mmCIF file of C-alpha atoms and ligand atoms in Angstrom:
data_model
loop_
_atom_site.group_PDB
_atom_site.id
_atom_site.type_symbol
_atom_site.label_atom_id
_atom_site.label_comp_id
_atom_site.label_asym_id
_atom_site.label_seq_id
_atom_site.Cartn_x
_atom_site.Cartn_y
_atom_site.Cartn_z
ATOM 1 C CA UNK A 1 -0.133 -0.078 0.022
ATOM 2 C CA UNK A 2 1.326 3.281 -0.571
ATOM 3 C CA UNK A 3 2.335 5.940 1.708
ATOM 4 C CA UNK A 4 -0.507 8.682 1.293
ATOM 5 C CA UNK A 5 -3.378 5.214 1.123
ATOM 6 C CA UNK A 6 -1.814 4.241 4.273
ATOM 7 C CA UNK A 7 -2.042 7.399 6.153
ATOM 8 C CA UNK A 8 -5.044 7.701 4.727
ATOM 9 C CA UNK A 9 -6.460 4.664 6.617
ATOM 10 C CA UNK A 10 -4.708 5.861 9.972
ATOM 11 C CA UNK A 11 -6.595 9.159 9.857
ATOM 12 C CA UNK A 12 -10.041 7.381 8.972
ATOM 13 C CA UNK A 13 -9.446 5.063 12.141
ATOM 14 C CA UNK A 14 -8.391 7.943 14.299
ATOM 15 C CA UNK A 15 -11.850 10.017 12.770
ATOM 16 C CA UNK A 16 -13.832 7.094 13.053
ATOM 17 C CA UNK A 17 -12.338 6.409 17.099
ATOM 18 C CA UNK A 18 -12.678 10.028 18.422
ATOM 19 C CA UNK A 19 -16.697 10.130 17.075
ATOM 20 C CA UNK A 20 -17.296 6.727 19.215
ATOM 21 C CA UNK A 21 -15.570 7.558 22.127
ATOM 22 C CA UNK A 22 -17.421 10.559 22.138
ATOM 23 C CA UNK A 23 -20.438 8.896 20.921
ATOM 24 C CA UNK A 24 -21.334 10.470 17.755
ATOM 25 C CA UNK A 25 -21.906 8.416 14.513
ATOM 26 C CA UNK A 26 -18.322 8.061 12.829
ATOM 27 C CA UNK A 27 -19.935 9.108 9.417
ATOM 28 C CA UNK A 28 -20.886 12.546 10.953
ATOM 29 C CA UNK A 29 -17.381 13.578 10.734
ATOM 30 C CA UNK A 30 -16.004 14.279 7.006
ATOM 31 C CA UNK A 31 -12.553 14.464 6.144
ATOM 32 C CA UNK A 32 -11.117 16.920 3.918
ATOM 33 C CA UNK A 33 -7.503 16.265 2.652
ATOM 34 C CA UNK A 34 -5.740 19.731 2.331
ATOM 35 C CA UNK A 35 -3.795 19.260 -0.831
ATOM 36 C CA UNK A 36 -1.883 22.844 -0.950
ATOM 37 C CA UNK A 37 1.756 22.572 -2.232
ATOM 38 C CA UNK A 38 1.078 18.827 -2.705
ATOM 39 C CA UNK A 39 1.278 18.194 -7.050
ATOM 40 C CA UNK A 40 -1.903 16.337 -8.828
ATOM 41 C CA UNK A 41 -0.376 13.296 -9.006
ATOM 42 C CA UNK A 42 -0.279 12.719 -5.824
ATOM 43 C CA UNK A 43 -3.871 14.498 -5.147
ATOM 44 C CA UNK A 44 -4.501 11.522 -7.768
ATOM 45 C CA UNK A 45 -3.454 8.755 -5.747
ATOM 46 C CA UNK A 46 -5.448 10.308 -2.766
ATOM 47 C CA UNK A 47 -8.359 9.773 -4.486
ATOM 48 C CA UNK A 48 -7.519 6.509 -5.731
ATOM 49 C CA UNK A 49 -7.273 5.559 -1.828
ATOM 50 C CA UNK A 50 -11.061 6.542 -1.508
ATOM 51 C CA UNK A 51 -10.153 10.272 -0.598
ATOM 52 C CA UNK A 52 -12.997 12.124 -2.613
ATOM 53 C CA UNK A 53 -12.936 15.992 -0.803
ATOM 54 C CA UNK A 54 -9.992 18.392 -1.461
ATOM 55 C CA UNK A 55 -9.139 21.318 0.229
ATOM 56 C CA UNK A 56 -7.224 24.213 -1.345
ATOM 57 C CA UNK A 57 -5.938 27.456 -0.293
ATOM 58 C CA UNK A 58 -4.815 29.455 -2.905
ATOM 59 C CA UNK A 59 -7.291 30.579 -5.754
ATOM 60 C CA UNK A 60 -4.984 29.821 -8.657
ATOM 61 C CA UNK A 61 -4.008 26.368 -7.363
ATOM 62 C CA UNK A 62 -7.373 25.405 -6.699
ATOM 63 C CA UNK A 63 -8.101 26.729 -10.663
ATOM 64 C CA UNK A 64 -4.922 24.456 -12.267
ATOM 65 C CA UNK A 65 -5.239 21.453 -9.886
ATOM 66 C CA UNK A 66 -9.002 21.133 -10.406
ATOM 67 C CA UNK A 67 -8.074 21.544 -14.414
ATOM 68 C CA UNK A 68 -5.392 18.574 -14.052
ATOM 69 C CA UNK A 69 -7.493 16.272 -12.900
ATOM 70 C CA UNK A 70 -10.966 17.105 -14.057
ATOM 71 C CA UNK A 71 -11.211 13.841 -15.195
ATOM 72 C CA UNK A 72 -11.961 12.697 -11.623
ATOM 73 C CA UNK A 73 -14.658 13.912 -9.658
ATOM 74 C CA UNK A 74 -12.903 15.738 -6.700
ATOM 75 C CA UNK A 75 -15.172 17.586 -4.399
ATOM 76 C CA UNK A 76 -12.663 20.845 -3.999
ATOM 77 C CA UNK A 77 -13.664 22.994 -1.012
ATOM 78 C CA UNK A 78 -12.114 26.108 -0.757
ATOM 79 C CA UNK A 79 -10.437 27.308 2.640
ATOM 80 C CA UNK A 80 -8.154 29.835 2.134
ATOM 81 C CA UNK A 81 -8.556 33.632 2.277
ATOM 82 C CA UNK A 82 -10.544 35.161 -0.293
ATOM 83 C CA UNK A 83 -10.576 38.086 -2.402
ATOM 84 C CA UNK A 84 -13.056 39.175 -4.429
ATOM 85 C CA UNK A 85 -11.276 39.182 -7.894
ATOM 86 C CA UNK A 86 -9.763 35.688 -6.980
ATOM 87 C CA UNK A 87 -13.775 34.664 -6.715
ATOM 88 C CA UNK A 88 -13.649 34.045 -10.594
ATOM 89 C CA UNK A 89 -11.027 30.980 -9.905
ATOM 90 C CA UNK A 90 -12.689 29.205 -7.451
ATOM 91 C CA UNK A 91 -16.866 29.513 -7.877
ATOM 92 C CA UNK A 92 -16.413 27.456 -11.270
ATOM 93 C CA UNK A 93 -15.154 24.456 -9.611
ATOM 94 C CA UNK A 94 -15.458 24.008 -6.059
ATOM 95 C CA UNK A 95 -18.176 22.184 -4.484
ATOM 96 C CA UNK A 96 -18.084 24.358 -1.319
ATOM 97 C CA UNK A 97 -16.490 27.815 -0.299
ATOM 98 C CA UNK A 98 -15.663 27.553 3.192
ATOM 99 C CA UNK A 99 -14.112 31.048 3.902
ATOM 100 C CA UNK A 100 -17.140 33.608 3.248
ATOM 101 C CA UNK A 101 -16.079 36.540 5.978
ATOM 102 C CA UNK A 102 -18.327 39.273 4.394
ATOM 103 C CA UNK A 103 -21.068 40.658 2.200
ATOM 104 C CA UNK A 104 -19.066 41.296 -0.423
ATOM 105 C CA UNK A 105 -17.083 38.408 -0.552
ATOM 106 C CA UNK A 106 -20.581 36.349 -0.445
ATOM 107 C CA UNK A 107 -21.986 38.816 -3.797
ATOM 108 C CA UNK A 108 -18.604 37.896 -5.690
ATOM 109 C CA UNK A 109 -18.800 34.136 -5.256
ATOM 110 C CA UNK A 110 -22.800 34.398 -6.172
ATOM 111 C CA UNK A 111 -22.339 36.607 -9.408
ATOM 112 C CA UNK A 112 -19.136 34.305 -10.530
ATOM 113 C CA UNK A 113 -21.422 30.960 -9.833
ATOM 114 C CA UNK A 114 -23.999 32.838 -11.555
ATOM 115 C CA UNK A 115 -21.442 32.408 -14.708
ATOM 116 C CA UNK A 116 -21.054 29.241 -14.183
ATOM 117 C CA UNK A 117 -24.630 27.952 -14.320
ATOM 118 C CA UNK A 118 -25.034 30.360 -17.310
ATOM 119 C CA UNK A 119 -22.281 28.648 -18.847
ATOM 120 C CA UNK A 120 -22.827 25.497 -18.265
ATOM 121 C CA UNK A 121 -24.788 23.278 -20.808
ATOM 122 C CA UNK A 122 -24.256 19.565 -18.773
ATOM 123 C CA UNK A 123 -27.219 18.788 -17.368
ATOM 124 C CA UNK A 124 -24.811 16.483 -14.791
ATOM 125 C CA UNK A 125 -24.593 19.796 -13.204
ATOM 126 C CA UNK A 126 -26.788 18.760 -10.942
ATOM 127 C CA UNK A 127 -26.294 21.425 -7.683
ATOM 128 C CA UNK A 128 -27.720 24.841 -8.563
ATOM 129 C CA UNK A 129 -26.332 26.688 -5.766
ATOM 130 C CA UNK A 130 -22.818 26.468 -4.236
ATOM 131 C CA UNK A 131 -22.537 25.364 -0.784
ATOM 132 C CA UNK A 132 -20.531 27.911 1.721
ATOM 133 C CA UNK A 133 -19.361 27.968 5.228
ATOM 134 C CA UNK A 134 -18.852 31.315 7.038
ATOM 135 C CA UNK A 135 -15.482 31.740 8.367
ATOM 136 C CA UNK A 136 -15.125 33.029 11.877
ATOM 137 C CA UNK A 137 -12.429 34.532 13.339
ATOM 138 C CA UNK A 138 -12.714 32.964 16.979
ATOM 139 C CA UNK A 139 -9.929 34.506 18.641
ATOM 140 C CA UNK A 140 -10.334 37.752 17.301
ATOM 141 C CA UNK A 141 -6.933 37.757 16.214
ATOM 142 C CA UNK A 142 -5.976 40.975 14.326
ATOM 143 C CA UNK A 143 -3.840 39.120 11.881
ATOM 144 C CA UNK A 144 -6.484 36.609 10.765
ATOM 145 C CA UNK A 145 -9.441 36.898 8.376
ATOM 146 C CA UNK A 146 -12.800 35.464 9.016
ATOM 147 C CA UNK A 147 -15.815 37.368 9.976
ATOM 148 C CA UNK A 148 -15.897 38.997 13.620
ATOM 149 C CA UNK A 149 -18.404 36.698 15.832
ATOM 150 C CA UNK A 150 -20.504 39.962 16.416
ATOM 151 C CA UNK A 151 -20.831 40.048 12.584
ATOM 152 C CA UNK A 152 -21.807 36.821 11.672
ATOM 153 C CA UNK A 153 -25.401 37.195 11.759
ATOM 154 C CA UNK A 154 -25.380 40.149 9.374
ATOM 155 C CA UNK A 155 -23.483 38.155 6.747
ATOM 156 C CA UNK A 156 -25.621 34.856 7.194
ATOM 157 C CA UNK A 157 -28.885 37.012 6.636
ATOM 158 C CA UNK A 158 -27.455 38.319 3.716
ATOM 159 C CA UNK A 159 -26.194 35.145 2.316
ATOM 160 C CA UNK A 160 -30.015 33.827 2.391
ATOM 161 C CA UNK A 161 -31.070 36.431 0.115
ATOM 162 C CA UNK A 162 -28.318 35.160 -2.864
ATOM 163 C CA UNK A 163 -29.935 32.646 -4.621
ATOM 164 C CA UNK A 164 -26.868 31.195 -5.494
ATOM 165 C CA UNK A 165 -25.373 30.596 -2.188
ATOM 166 C CA UNK A 166 -26.572 27.654 -0.230
ATOM 167 C CA UNK A 167 -24.990 28.195 3.624
ATOM 168 C CA UNK A 168 -24.583 25.171 5.490
ATOM 169 C CA UNK A 169 -22.083 26.413 8.274
ATOM 170 C CA UNK A 170 -19.309 27.625 9.773
ATOM 171 C CA UNK A 171 -15.573 27.308 10.125
ATOM 172 C CA UNK A 172 -12.691 28.484 11.807
ATOM 173 C CA UNK A 173 -8.904 28.575 12.075
ATOM 174 C CA UNK A 174 -8.392 29.177 15.636
ATOM 175 C CA UNK A 175 -4.450 30.101 16.800
ATOM 176 C CA UNK A 176 -2.243 27.306 16.791
ATOM 177 C CA UNK A 177 -0.849 25.574 19.351
ATOM 178 C CA UNK A 178 1.544 22.589 20.084
ATOM 179 C CA UNK A 179 -0.957 20.845 22.258
ATOM 180 C CA UNK A 180 -4.312 19.985 21.193
ATOM 181 C CA UNK A 181 -6.163 20.798 24.265
ATOM 182 C CA UNK A 182 -5.265 24.116 23.979
ATOM 183 C CA UNK A 183 -7.597 24.521 20.818
ATOM 184 C CA UNK A 184 -10.425 23.105 22.725
ATOM 185 C CA UNK A 185 -11.997 26.473 23.675
ATOM 186 C CA UNK A 186 -12.094 28.175 20.762
ATOM 187 C CA UNK A 187 -13.807 24.614 18.931
ATOM 188 C CA UNK A 188 -16.235 24.857 21.358
ATOM 189 C CA UNK A 189 -16.814 28.835 20.896
ATOM 190 C CA UNK A 190 -17.518 28.127 17.326
ATOM 191 C CA UNK A 191 -20.105 25.147 17.941
ATOM 192 C CA UNK A 192 -22.001 27.585 20.213
ATOM 193 C CA UNK A 193 -21.535 30.511 17.790
ATOM 194 C CA UNK A 194 -23.491 27.778 15.571
ATOM 195 C CA UNK A 195 -26.135 26.885 18.074
ATOM 196 C CA UNK A 196 -26.669 30.482 18.892
ATOM 197 C CA UNK A 197 -26.973 31.312 14.704
ATOM 198 C CA UNK A 198 -29.577 28.538 14.493
ATOM 199 C CA UNK A 199 -31.900 30.084 17.212
ATOM 200 C CA UNK A 200 -31.412 33.617 15.468
ATOM 201 C CA UNK A 201 -31.968 32.643 12.356
ATOM 202 C CA UNK A 202 -34.355 30.144 12.917
ATOM 203 C CA UNK A 203 -34.614 28.190 9.640
ATOM 204 C CA UNK A 204 -36.993 25.379 8.373
ATOM 205 C CA UNK A 205 -33.582 23.242 8.574
ATOM 206 C CA UNK A 206 -30.897 24.250 11.108
ATOM 207 C CA UNK A 207 -27.561 24.789 9.735
ATOM 208 C CA UNK A 208 -25.006 21.820 10.502
ATOM 209 C CA UNK A 209 -21.830 21.678 9.277
ATOM 210 C CA UNK A 210 -18.751 22.886 11.503
ATOM 211 C CA UNK A 211 -15.657 22.616 9.510
ATOM 212 C CA UNK A 212 -12.503 22.569 12.339
ATOM 213 C CA UNK A 213 -9.414 20.900 13.259
ATOM 214 C CA UNK A 214 -6.325 20.085 11.658
ATOM 215 C CA UNK A 215 -3.536 17.453 11.708
ATOM 216 C CA UNK A 216 -2.361 18.105 15.020
ATOM 217 C CA UNK A 217 -6.149 18.713 16.924
ATOM 218 C CA UNK A 218 -8.618 16.826 14.929
ATOM 219 C CA UNK A 219 -9.918 14.413 17.389
ATOM 220 C CA UNK A 220 -10.715 17.283 20.077
ATOM 221 C CA UNK A 221 -12.008 19.335 17.366
ATOM 222 C CA UNK A 222 -14.459 16.053 16.396
ATOM 223 C CA UNK A 223 -15.030 16.014 20.284
ATOM 224 C CA UNK A 224 -16.277 19.623 19.913
ATOM 225 C CA UNK A 225 -19.066 18.836 17.026
ATOM 226 C CA UNK A 226 -16.714 19.123 14.236
ATOM 227 C CA UNK A 227 -18.249 17.662 11.116
ATOM 228 C CA UNK A 228 -15.728 18.285 8.127
ATOM 229 C CA UNK A 229 -12.189 17.981 9.864
ATOM 230 C CA UNK A 230 -9.116 19.639 7.593
ATOM 231 C CA UNK A 231 -6.116 17.204 7.685
ATOM 232 C CA UNK A 232 -2.857 18.102 5.329
ATOM 233 C CA UNK A 233 0.491 17.303 7.064
ATOM 234 C CA UNK A 234 -0.853 13.852 8.396
ATOM 235 C CA UNK A 235 -1.914 12.954 4.759
ATOM 236 C CA UNK A 236 0.890 14.129 2.517
ATOM 237 C CA UNK A 237 3.312 14.923 4.695
ATOM 238 C CA UNK A 238 5.261 17.649 5.862
ATOM 239 C CA UNK A 239 5.234 20.742 3.456
ATOM 240 C CA UNK A 240 8.494 22.310 2.496
HETATM 241 C C1 LIG B 301 -3.181 23.967 5.709
HETATM 242 C C2 LIG B 301 -4.547 24.313 6.512
HETATM 243 C C3 LIG B 301 -5.058 22.723 6.975
HETATM 244 C C4 LIG B 301 -4.182 21.808 7.230
HETATM 245 O O1 LIG B 301 -3.127 22.063 8.060
HETATM 246 P P1 LIG B 301 -2.090 20.842 8.534
HETATM 247 O O2 LIG B 301 -1.840 20.977 9.769
HETATM 248 O O3 LIG B 301 -0.794 20.152 7.383
HETATM 249 O O4 LIG B 301 -3.043 19.745 8.885
HETATM 250 C C5 LIG B 301 -6.111 23.428 7.562
HETATM 251 N N1 LIG B 301 -6.896 23.885 7.361
HETATM 252 C C6 LIG B 301 -6.241 25.424 6.543
HETATM 253 C C7 LIG B 301 -7.776 26.843 6.202
HETATM 254 C C8 LIG B 301 -4.601 25.239 5.777
HETATM 255 O O5 LIG B 301 -4.781 26.182 5.361
#
């Protein structure tokens, strides 16, 4: 078995164990293989080993890799900081934009997705709406992107007015610690923000997705309610 396939198995087992340990259904946690700086050949290898969701955080890299791998049905998630002028690279190829952090970005993505719908001749284009998550700056770090917790409700209400987008939940990149337990308060905070948002929005179908946890701390994130974990290094090895 290849090293990537081995790593994937190991991570899947750890995800299952972490879910069972806290009484969750393991299938409620989905693995995003973060493939930034990973060449298309290795992404293909991971796909052959059964991995279908991949995360990229540079818009042009996402565009290029989606093109190189257009023969296989990958679910691309965009997980990087998004600028308005890069929406055109992201919206045509991804299945979920995880980093909506302002009304303007939501509008730019929605407009570009409209063009994707208009240009798509194939009936196979099943989804009429692009899934998205709002990125929350849970620790209020000046240096980081993400919406302030107080503005999440406002952005969510705006996204709800955009007919091309489907809001599914929240995402966060908390401060990095060597010790996974230190991330727990931020993971818990994001879960609480989702609960509050659901109460305030009072939608017929509540938002369910929470994207949080990386190679070093995804088990703690699962204990705190993650439905997506984003794992790079533990699958593909150290980035150089
Ligand atoms: C790089 C990255 C990850 C994965 O980090 P690892 O520590 O390599 O698992 C997860 N989320 C985001 C937003 C990233 O940029």
